PDB file of C-alpha atoms and ligand atoms in Angstrom:
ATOM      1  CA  UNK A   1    -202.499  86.105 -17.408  1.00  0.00           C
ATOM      2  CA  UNK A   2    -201.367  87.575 -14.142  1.00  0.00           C
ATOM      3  CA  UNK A   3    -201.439  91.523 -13.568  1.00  0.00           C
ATOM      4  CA  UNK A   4    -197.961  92.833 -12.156  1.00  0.00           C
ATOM      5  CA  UNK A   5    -197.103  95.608 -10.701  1.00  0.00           C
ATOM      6  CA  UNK A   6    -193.380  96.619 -10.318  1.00  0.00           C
ATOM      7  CA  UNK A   7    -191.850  99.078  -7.602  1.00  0.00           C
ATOM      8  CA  UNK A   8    -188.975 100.617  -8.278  1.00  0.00           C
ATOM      9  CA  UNK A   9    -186.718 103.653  -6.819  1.00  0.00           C
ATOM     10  CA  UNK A  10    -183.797 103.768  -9.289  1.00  0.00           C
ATOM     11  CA  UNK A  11    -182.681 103.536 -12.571  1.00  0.00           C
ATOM     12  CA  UNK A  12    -184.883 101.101 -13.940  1.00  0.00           C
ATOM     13  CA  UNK A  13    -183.306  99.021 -16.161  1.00  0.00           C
ATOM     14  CA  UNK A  14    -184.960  95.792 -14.677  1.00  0.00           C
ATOM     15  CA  UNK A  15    -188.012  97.380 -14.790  1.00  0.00           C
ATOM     16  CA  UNK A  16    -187.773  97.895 -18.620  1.00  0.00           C
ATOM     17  CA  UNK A  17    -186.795  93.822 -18.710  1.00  0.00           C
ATOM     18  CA  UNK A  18    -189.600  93.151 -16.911  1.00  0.00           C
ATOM     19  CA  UNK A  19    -191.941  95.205 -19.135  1.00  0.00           C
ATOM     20  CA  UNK A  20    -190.350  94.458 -22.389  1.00  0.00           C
ATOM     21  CA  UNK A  21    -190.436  90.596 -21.647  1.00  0.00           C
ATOM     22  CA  UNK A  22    -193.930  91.012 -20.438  1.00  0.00           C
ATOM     23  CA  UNK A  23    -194.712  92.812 -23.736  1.00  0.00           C
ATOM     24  CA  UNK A  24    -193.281  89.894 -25.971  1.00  0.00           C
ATOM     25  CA  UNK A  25    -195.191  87.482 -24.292  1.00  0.00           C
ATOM     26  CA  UNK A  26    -192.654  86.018 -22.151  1.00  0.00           C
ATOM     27  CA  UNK A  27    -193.306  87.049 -18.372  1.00  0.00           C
ATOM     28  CA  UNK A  28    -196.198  84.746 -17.627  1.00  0.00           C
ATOM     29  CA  UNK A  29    -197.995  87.952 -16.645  1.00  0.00           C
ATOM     30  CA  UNK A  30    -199.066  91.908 -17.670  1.00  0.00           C
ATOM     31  CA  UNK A  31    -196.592  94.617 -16.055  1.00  0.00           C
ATOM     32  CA  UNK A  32    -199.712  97.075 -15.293  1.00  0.00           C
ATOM     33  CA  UNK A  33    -198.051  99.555 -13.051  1.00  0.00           C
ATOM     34  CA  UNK A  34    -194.675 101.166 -11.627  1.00  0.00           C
ATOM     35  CA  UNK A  35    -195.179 102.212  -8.049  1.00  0.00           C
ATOM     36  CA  UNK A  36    -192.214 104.505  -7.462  1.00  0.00           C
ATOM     37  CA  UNK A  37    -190.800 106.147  -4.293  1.00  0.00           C
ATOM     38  CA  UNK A  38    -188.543 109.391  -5.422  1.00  0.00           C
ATOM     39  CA  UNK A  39    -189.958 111.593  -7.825  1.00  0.00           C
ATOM     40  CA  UNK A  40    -186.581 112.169  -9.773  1.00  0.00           C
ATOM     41  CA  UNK A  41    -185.954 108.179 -10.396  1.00  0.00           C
ATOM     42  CA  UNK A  42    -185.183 107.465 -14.139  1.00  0.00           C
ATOM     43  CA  UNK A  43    -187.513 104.650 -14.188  1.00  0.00           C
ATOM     44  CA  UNK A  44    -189.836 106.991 -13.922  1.00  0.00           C
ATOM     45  CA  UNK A  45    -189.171 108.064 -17.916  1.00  0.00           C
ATOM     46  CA  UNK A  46    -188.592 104.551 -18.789  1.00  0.00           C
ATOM     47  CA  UNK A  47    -192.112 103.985 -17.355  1.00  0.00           C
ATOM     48  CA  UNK A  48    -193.387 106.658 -19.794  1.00  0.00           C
ATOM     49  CA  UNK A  49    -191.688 105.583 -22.807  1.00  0.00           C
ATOM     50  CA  UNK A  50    -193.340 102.354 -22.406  1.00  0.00           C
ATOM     51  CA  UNK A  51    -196.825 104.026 -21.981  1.00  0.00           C
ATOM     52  CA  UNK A  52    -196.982 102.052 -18.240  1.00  0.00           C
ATOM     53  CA  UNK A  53    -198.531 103.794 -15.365  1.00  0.00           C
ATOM     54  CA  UNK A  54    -196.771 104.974 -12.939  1.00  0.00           C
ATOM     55  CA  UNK A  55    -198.001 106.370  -9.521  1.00  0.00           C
ATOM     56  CA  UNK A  56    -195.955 107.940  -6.718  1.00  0.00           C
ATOM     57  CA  UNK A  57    -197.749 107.410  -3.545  1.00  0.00           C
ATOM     58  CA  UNK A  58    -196.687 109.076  -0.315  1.00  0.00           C
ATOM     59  CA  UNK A  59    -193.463 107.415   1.356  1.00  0.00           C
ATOM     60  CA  UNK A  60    -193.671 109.811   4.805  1.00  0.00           C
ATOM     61  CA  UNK A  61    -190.920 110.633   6.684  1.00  0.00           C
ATOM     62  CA  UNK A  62    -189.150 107.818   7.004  1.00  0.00           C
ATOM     63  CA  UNK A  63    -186.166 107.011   4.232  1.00  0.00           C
ATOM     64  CA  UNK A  64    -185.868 103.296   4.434  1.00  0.00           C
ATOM     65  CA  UNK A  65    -189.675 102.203   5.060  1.00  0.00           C
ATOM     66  CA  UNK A  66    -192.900 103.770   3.777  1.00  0.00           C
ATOM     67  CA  UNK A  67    -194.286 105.093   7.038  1.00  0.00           C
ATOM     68  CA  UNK A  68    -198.327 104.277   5.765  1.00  0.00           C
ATOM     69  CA  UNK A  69    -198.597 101.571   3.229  1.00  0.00           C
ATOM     70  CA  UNK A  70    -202.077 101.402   3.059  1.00  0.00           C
ATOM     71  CA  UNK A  71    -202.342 104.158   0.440  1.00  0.00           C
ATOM     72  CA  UNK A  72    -199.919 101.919  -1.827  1.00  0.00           C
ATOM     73  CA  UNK A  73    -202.303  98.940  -0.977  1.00  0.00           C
ATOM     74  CA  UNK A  74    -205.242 101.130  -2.151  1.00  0.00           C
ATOM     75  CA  UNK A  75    -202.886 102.067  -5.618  1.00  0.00           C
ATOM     76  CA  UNK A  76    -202.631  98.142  -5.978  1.00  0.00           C
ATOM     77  CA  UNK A  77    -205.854  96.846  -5.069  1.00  0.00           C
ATOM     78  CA  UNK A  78    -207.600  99.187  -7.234  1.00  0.00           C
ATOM     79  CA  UNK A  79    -206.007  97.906 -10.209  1.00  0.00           C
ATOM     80  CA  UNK A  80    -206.329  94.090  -9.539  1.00  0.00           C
ATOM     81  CA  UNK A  81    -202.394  93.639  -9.223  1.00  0.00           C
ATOM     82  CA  UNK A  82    -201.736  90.172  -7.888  1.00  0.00           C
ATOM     83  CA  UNK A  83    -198.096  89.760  -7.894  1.00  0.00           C
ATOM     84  CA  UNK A  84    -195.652  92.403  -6.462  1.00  0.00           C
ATOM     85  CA  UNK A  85    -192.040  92.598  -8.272  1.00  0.00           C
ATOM     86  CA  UNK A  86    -189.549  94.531  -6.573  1.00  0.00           C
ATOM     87  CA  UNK A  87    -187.000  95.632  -8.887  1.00  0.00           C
ATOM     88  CA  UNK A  88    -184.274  98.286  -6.902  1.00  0.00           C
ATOM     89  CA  UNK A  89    -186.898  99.128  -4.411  1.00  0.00           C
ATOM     90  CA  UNK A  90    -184.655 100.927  -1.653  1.00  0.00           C
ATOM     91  CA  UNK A  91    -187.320 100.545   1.059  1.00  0.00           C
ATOM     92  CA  UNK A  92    -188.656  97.531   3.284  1.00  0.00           C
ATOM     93  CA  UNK A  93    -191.638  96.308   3.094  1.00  0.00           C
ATOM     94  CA  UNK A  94    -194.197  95.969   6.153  1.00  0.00           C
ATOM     95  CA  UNK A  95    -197.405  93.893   7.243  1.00  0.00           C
ATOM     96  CA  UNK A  96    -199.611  96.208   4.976  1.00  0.00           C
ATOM     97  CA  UNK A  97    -198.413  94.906   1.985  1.00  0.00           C
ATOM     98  CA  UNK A  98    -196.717  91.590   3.204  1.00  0.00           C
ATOM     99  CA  UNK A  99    -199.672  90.396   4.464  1.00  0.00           C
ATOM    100  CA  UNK A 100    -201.894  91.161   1.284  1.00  0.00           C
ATOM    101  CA  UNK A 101    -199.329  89.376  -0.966  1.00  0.00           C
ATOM    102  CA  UNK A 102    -198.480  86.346   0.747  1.00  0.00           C
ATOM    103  CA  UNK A 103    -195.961  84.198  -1.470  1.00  0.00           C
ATOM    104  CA  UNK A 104    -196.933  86.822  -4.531  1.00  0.00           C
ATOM    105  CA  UNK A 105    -193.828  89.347  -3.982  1.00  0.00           C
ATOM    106  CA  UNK A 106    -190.591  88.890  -6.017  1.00  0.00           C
ATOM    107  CA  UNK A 107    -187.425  90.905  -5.140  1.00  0.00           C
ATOM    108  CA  UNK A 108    -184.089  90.572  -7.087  1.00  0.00           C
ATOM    109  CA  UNK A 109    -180.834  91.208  -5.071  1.00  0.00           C
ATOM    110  CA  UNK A 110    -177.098  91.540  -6.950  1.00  0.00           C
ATOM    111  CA  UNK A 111    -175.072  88.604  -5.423  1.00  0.00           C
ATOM    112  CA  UNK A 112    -175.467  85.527  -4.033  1.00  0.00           C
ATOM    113  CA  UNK A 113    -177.859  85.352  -0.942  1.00  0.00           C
ATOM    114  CA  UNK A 114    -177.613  84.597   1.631  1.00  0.00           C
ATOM    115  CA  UNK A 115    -174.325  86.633   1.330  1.00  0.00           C
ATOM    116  CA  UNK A 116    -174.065  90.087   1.128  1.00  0.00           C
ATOM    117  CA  UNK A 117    -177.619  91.283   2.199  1.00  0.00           C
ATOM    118  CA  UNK A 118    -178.679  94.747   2.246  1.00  0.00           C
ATOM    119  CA  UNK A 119    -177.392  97.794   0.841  1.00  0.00           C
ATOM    120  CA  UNK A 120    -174.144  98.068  -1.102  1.00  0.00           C
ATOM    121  CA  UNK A 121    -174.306  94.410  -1.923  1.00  0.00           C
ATOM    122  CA  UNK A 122    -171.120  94.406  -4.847  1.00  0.00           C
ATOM    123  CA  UNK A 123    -169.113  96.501  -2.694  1.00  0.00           C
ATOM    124  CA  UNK A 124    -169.254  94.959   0.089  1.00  0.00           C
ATOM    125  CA  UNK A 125    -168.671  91.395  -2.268  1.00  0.00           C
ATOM    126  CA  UNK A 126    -165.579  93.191  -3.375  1.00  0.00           C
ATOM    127  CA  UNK A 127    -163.997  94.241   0.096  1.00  0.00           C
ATOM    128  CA  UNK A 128    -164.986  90.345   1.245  1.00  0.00           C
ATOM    129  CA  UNK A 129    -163.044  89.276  -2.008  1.00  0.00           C
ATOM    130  CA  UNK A 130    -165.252  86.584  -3.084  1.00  0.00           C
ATOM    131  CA  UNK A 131    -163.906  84.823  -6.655  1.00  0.00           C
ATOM    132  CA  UNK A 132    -167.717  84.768  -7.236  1.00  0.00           C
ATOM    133  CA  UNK A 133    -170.617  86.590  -6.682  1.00  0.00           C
ATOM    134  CA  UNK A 134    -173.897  86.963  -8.507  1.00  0.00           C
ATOM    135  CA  UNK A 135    -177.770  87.839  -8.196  1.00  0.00           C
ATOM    136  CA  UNK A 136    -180.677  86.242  -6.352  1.00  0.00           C
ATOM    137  CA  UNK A 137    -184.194  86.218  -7.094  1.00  0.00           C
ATOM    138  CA  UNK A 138    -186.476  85.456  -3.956  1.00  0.00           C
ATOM    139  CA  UNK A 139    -190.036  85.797  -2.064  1.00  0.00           C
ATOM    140  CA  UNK A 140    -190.044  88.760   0.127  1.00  0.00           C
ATOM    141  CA  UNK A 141    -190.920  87.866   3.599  1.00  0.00           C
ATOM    142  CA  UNK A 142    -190.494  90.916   6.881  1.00  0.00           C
ATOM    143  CA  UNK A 143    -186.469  89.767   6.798  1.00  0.00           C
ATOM    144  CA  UNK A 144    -184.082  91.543   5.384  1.00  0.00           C
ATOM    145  CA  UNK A 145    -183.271  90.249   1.605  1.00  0.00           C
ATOM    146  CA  UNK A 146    -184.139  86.637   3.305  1.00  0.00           C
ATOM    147  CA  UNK A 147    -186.979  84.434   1.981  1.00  0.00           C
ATOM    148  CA  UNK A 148    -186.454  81.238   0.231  1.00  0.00           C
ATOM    149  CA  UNK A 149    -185.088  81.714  -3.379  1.00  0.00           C
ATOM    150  CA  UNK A 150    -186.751  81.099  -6.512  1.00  0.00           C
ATOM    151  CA  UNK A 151    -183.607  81.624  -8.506  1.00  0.00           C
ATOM    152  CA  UNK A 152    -179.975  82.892  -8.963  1.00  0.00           C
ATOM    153  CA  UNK A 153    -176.564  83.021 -11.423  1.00  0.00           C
ATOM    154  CA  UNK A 154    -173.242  83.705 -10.363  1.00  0.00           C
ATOM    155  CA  UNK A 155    -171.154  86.156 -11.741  1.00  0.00           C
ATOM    156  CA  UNK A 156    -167.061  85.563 -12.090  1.00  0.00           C
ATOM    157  CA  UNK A 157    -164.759  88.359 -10.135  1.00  0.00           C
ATOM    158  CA  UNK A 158    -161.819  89.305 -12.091  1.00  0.00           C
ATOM    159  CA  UNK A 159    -158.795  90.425 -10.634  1.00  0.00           C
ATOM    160  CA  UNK A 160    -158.888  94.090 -10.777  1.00  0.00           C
ATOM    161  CA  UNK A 161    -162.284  94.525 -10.435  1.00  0.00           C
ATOM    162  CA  UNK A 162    -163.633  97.957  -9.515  1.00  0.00           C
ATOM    163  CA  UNK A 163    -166.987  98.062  -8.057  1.00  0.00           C
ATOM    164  CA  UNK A 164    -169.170 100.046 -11.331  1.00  0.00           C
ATOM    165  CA  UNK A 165    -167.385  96.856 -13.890  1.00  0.00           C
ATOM    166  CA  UNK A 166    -168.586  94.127 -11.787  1.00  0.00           C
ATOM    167  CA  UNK A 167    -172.238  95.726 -11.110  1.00  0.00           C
ATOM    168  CA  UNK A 168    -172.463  96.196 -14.406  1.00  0.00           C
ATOM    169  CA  UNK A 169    -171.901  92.182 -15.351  1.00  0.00           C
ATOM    170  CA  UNK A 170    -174.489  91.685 -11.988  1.00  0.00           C
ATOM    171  CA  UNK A 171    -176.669  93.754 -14.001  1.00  0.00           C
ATOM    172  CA  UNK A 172    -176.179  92.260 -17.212  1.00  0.00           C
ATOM    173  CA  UNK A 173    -176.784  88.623 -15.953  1.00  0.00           C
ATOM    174  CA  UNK A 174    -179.964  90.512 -13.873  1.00  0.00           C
ATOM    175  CA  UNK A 175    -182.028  91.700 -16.965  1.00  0.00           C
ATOM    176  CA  UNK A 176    -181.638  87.874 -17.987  1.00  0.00           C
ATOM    177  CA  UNK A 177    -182.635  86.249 -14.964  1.00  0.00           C
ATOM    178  CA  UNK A 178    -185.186  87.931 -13.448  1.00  0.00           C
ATOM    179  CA  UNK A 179    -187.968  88.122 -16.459  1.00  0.00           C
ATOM    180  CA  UNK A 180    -187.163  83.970 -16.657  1.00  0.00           C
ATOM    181  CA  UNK A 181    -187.477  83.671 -13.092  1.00  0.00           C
ATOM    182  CA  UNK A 182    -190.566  85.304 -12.569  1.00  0.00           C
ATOM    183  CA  UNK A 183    -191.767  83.550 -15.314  1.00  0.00           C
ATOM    184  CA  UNK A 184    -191.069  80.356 -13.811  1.00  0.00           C
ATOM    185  CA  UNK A 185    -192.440  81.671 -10.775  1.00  0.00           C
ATOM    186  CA  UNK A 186    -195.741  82.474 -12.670  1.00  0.00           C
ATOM    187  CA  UNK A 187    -196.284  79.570 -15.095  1.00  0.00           C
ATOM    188  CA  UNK A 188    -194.478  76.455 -13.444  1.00  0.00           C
ATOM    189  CA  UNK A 189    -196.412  74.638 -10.688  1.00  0.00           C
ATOM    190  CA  UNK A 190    -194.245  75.023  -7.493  1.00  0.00           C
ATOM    191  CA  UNK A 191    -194.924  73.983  -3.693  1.00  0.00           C
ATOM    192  CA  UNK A 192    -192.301  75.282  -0.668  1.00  0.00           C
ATOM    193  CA  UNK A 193    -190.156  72.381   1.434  1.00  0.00           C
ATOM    194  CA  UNK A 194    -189.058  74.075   4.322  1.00  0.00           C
ATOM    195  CA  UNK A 195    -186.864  76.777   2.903  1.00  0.00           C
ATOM    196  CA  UNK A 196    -186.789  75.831  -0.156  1.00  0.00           C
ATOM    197  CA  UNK A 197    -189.067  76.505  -3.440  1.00  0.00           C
ATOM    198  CA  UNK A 198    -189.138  73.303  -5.437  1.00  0.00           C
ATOM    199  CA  UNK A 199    -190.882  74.034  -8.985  1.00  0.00           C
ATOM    200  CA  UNK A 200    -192.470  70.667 -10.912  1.00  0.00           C
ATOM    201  CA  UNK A 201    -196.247  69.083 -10.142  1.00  0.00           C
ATOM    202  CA  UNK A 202    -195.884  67.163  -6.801  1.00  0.00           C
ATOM    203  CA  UNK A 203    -196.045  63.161  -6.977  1.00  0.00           C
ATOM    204  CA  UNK A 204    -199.820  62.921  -6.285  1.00  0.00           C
ATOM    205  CA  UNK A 205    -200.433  65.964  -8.571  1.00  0.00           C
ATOM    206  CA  UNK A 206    -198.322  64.265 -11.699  1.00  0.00           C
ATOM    207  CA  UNK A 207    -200.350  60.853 -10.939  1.00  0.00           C
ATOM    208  CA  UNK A 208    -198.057  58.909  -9.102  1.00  0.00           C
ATOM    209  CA  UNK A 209    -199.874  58.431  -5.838  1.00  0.00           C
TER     210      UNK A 209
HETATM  211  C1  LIG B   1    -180.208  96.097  -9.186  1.00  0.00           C
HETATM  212  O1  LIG B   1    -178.852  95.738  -9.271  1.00  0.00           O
HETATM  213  C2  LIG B   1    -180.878  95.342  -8.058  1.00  0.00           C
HETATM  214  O2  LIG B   1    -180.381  94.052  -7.899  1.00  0.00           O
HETATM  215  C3  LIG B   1    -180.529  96.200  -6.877  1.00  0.00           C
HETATM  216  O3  LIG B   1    -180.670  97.523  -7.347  1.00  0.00           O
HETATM  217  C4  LIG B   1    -180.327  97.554  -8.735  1.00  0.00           C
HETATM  218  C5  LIG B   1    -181.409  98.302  -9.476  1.00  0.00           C
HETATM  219  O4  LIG B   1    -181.022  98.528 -10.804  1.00  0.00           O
HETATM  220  N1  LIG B   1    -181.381  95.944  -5.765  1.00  0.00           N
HETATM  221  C6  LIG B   1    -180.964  95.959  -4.512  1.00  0.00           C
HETATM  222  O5  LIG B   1    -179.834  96.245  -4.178  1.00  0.00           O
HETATM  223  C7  LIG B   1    -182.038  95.622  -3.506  1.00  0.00           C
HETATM  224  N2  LIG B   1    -181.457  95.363  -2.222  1.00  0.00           N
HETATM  225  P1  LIG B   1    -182.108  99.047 -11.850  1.00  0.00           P
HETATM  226  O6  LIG B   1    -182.803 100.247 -11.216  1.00  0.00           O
HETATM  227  O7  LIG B   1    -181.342  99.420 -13.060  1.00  0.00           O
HETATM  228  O8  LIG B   1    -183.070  97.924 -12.099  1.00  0.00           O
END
């Protein structure tokens, strides 16, 4: 059993999938800690409810980066966590922590990457006027909302859309996908081709050499 750790800045409510999946059994892994970046973040509460720790380290004066990650690392590493799941994280991670979790980061994103990266992500598939957007779940790498993808599910755009109705469907489909992904990404046997993340026991592995 793998011990998680989940960062969060927001709201939380993939956070509490994560943990309550992980508490029935079904994450492939232990959600041991919340590692949270603003001190008035509802996840925060949700966190407490649950009885998981939470610790704030300090994010420094930057608004979109932790300016020292090393004091994270040493939040993580004393703990044993060995996978990273980012779940509304609003900053970017850097070689501190990229480079101590290679392949062992998750993030989830709400539409379908490689479109609509970054910040603002169901507005801005609104004012493209996709017929169909979605969420992603991928490996964090230093790009932006960029490394391969482990897995995603679109999302329908109705005419008439506004902006909170559709995020909330994103967010709907993200409380489902993201516990099965990660457990998928935990339990499954899974090798990268290029790009791409291709899950099942390779040829030689399943004994057909
Ligand atoms: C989710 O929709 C997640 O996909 C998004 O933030 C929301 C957090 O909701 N993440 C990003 O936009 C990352 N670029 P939550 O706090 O209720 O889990």
């Amino acid at each position: 059993m793998r011990t998680l750790a989940v960062l969060a800045s927001g709201n939380g409510t993939n956070f509490e999938a994560l943990a309550l999946a992980a508490r029935r059994g079904e994450l492939g892994g232990r959600v041991a800690l919340l590692l949270c970046d603003r001190p008035e973040a509802p996840v925060i509460e949700r966190a407490r409810r649950l009885e998981i720790e939470c610790v704030q380290p300090p994010t420094g004066r930057f608004r979109t980066r932790i300016e020292d990650e090393a004091p994270w690392l040493e939040e993580l590493r004393r703990r044993g966590i060995e996978v990273l799941l980012l779940a509304g994280f609003m900053r970017r991670l850097h070689q501190t922590l990229l480079g101590a979790y290679p392949d062992a980061i998750l993030n989830i994103h709400p539409s379908l990457l490689p479109a609509f990266p970054g910040l603002d992500a169901v507005a801005q598939a609104l004012a493209h006027g996709v017929r169909v957007t979605g969420c992603t779940v991928h490996l964090v790498d230093a790009d932006l909302d960029a490394g391969p993808i482990v897995a995603q599910e679109a999302v329908e755009v109705r005419d008439g859309d506004s902006e909170s109705a559709l995020a909330a469907r994103i967010h709907e489909v993200e409380r489902r996908l993201y516990p099965r992904a990660v457990r998928r990404f935990l339990t499954e046997p899974w090798r990268r081709e290029g790009r791409r993340i291709v899950f099942g026991a390779s040829r030689i592995e399943a004994g057909h050499a």
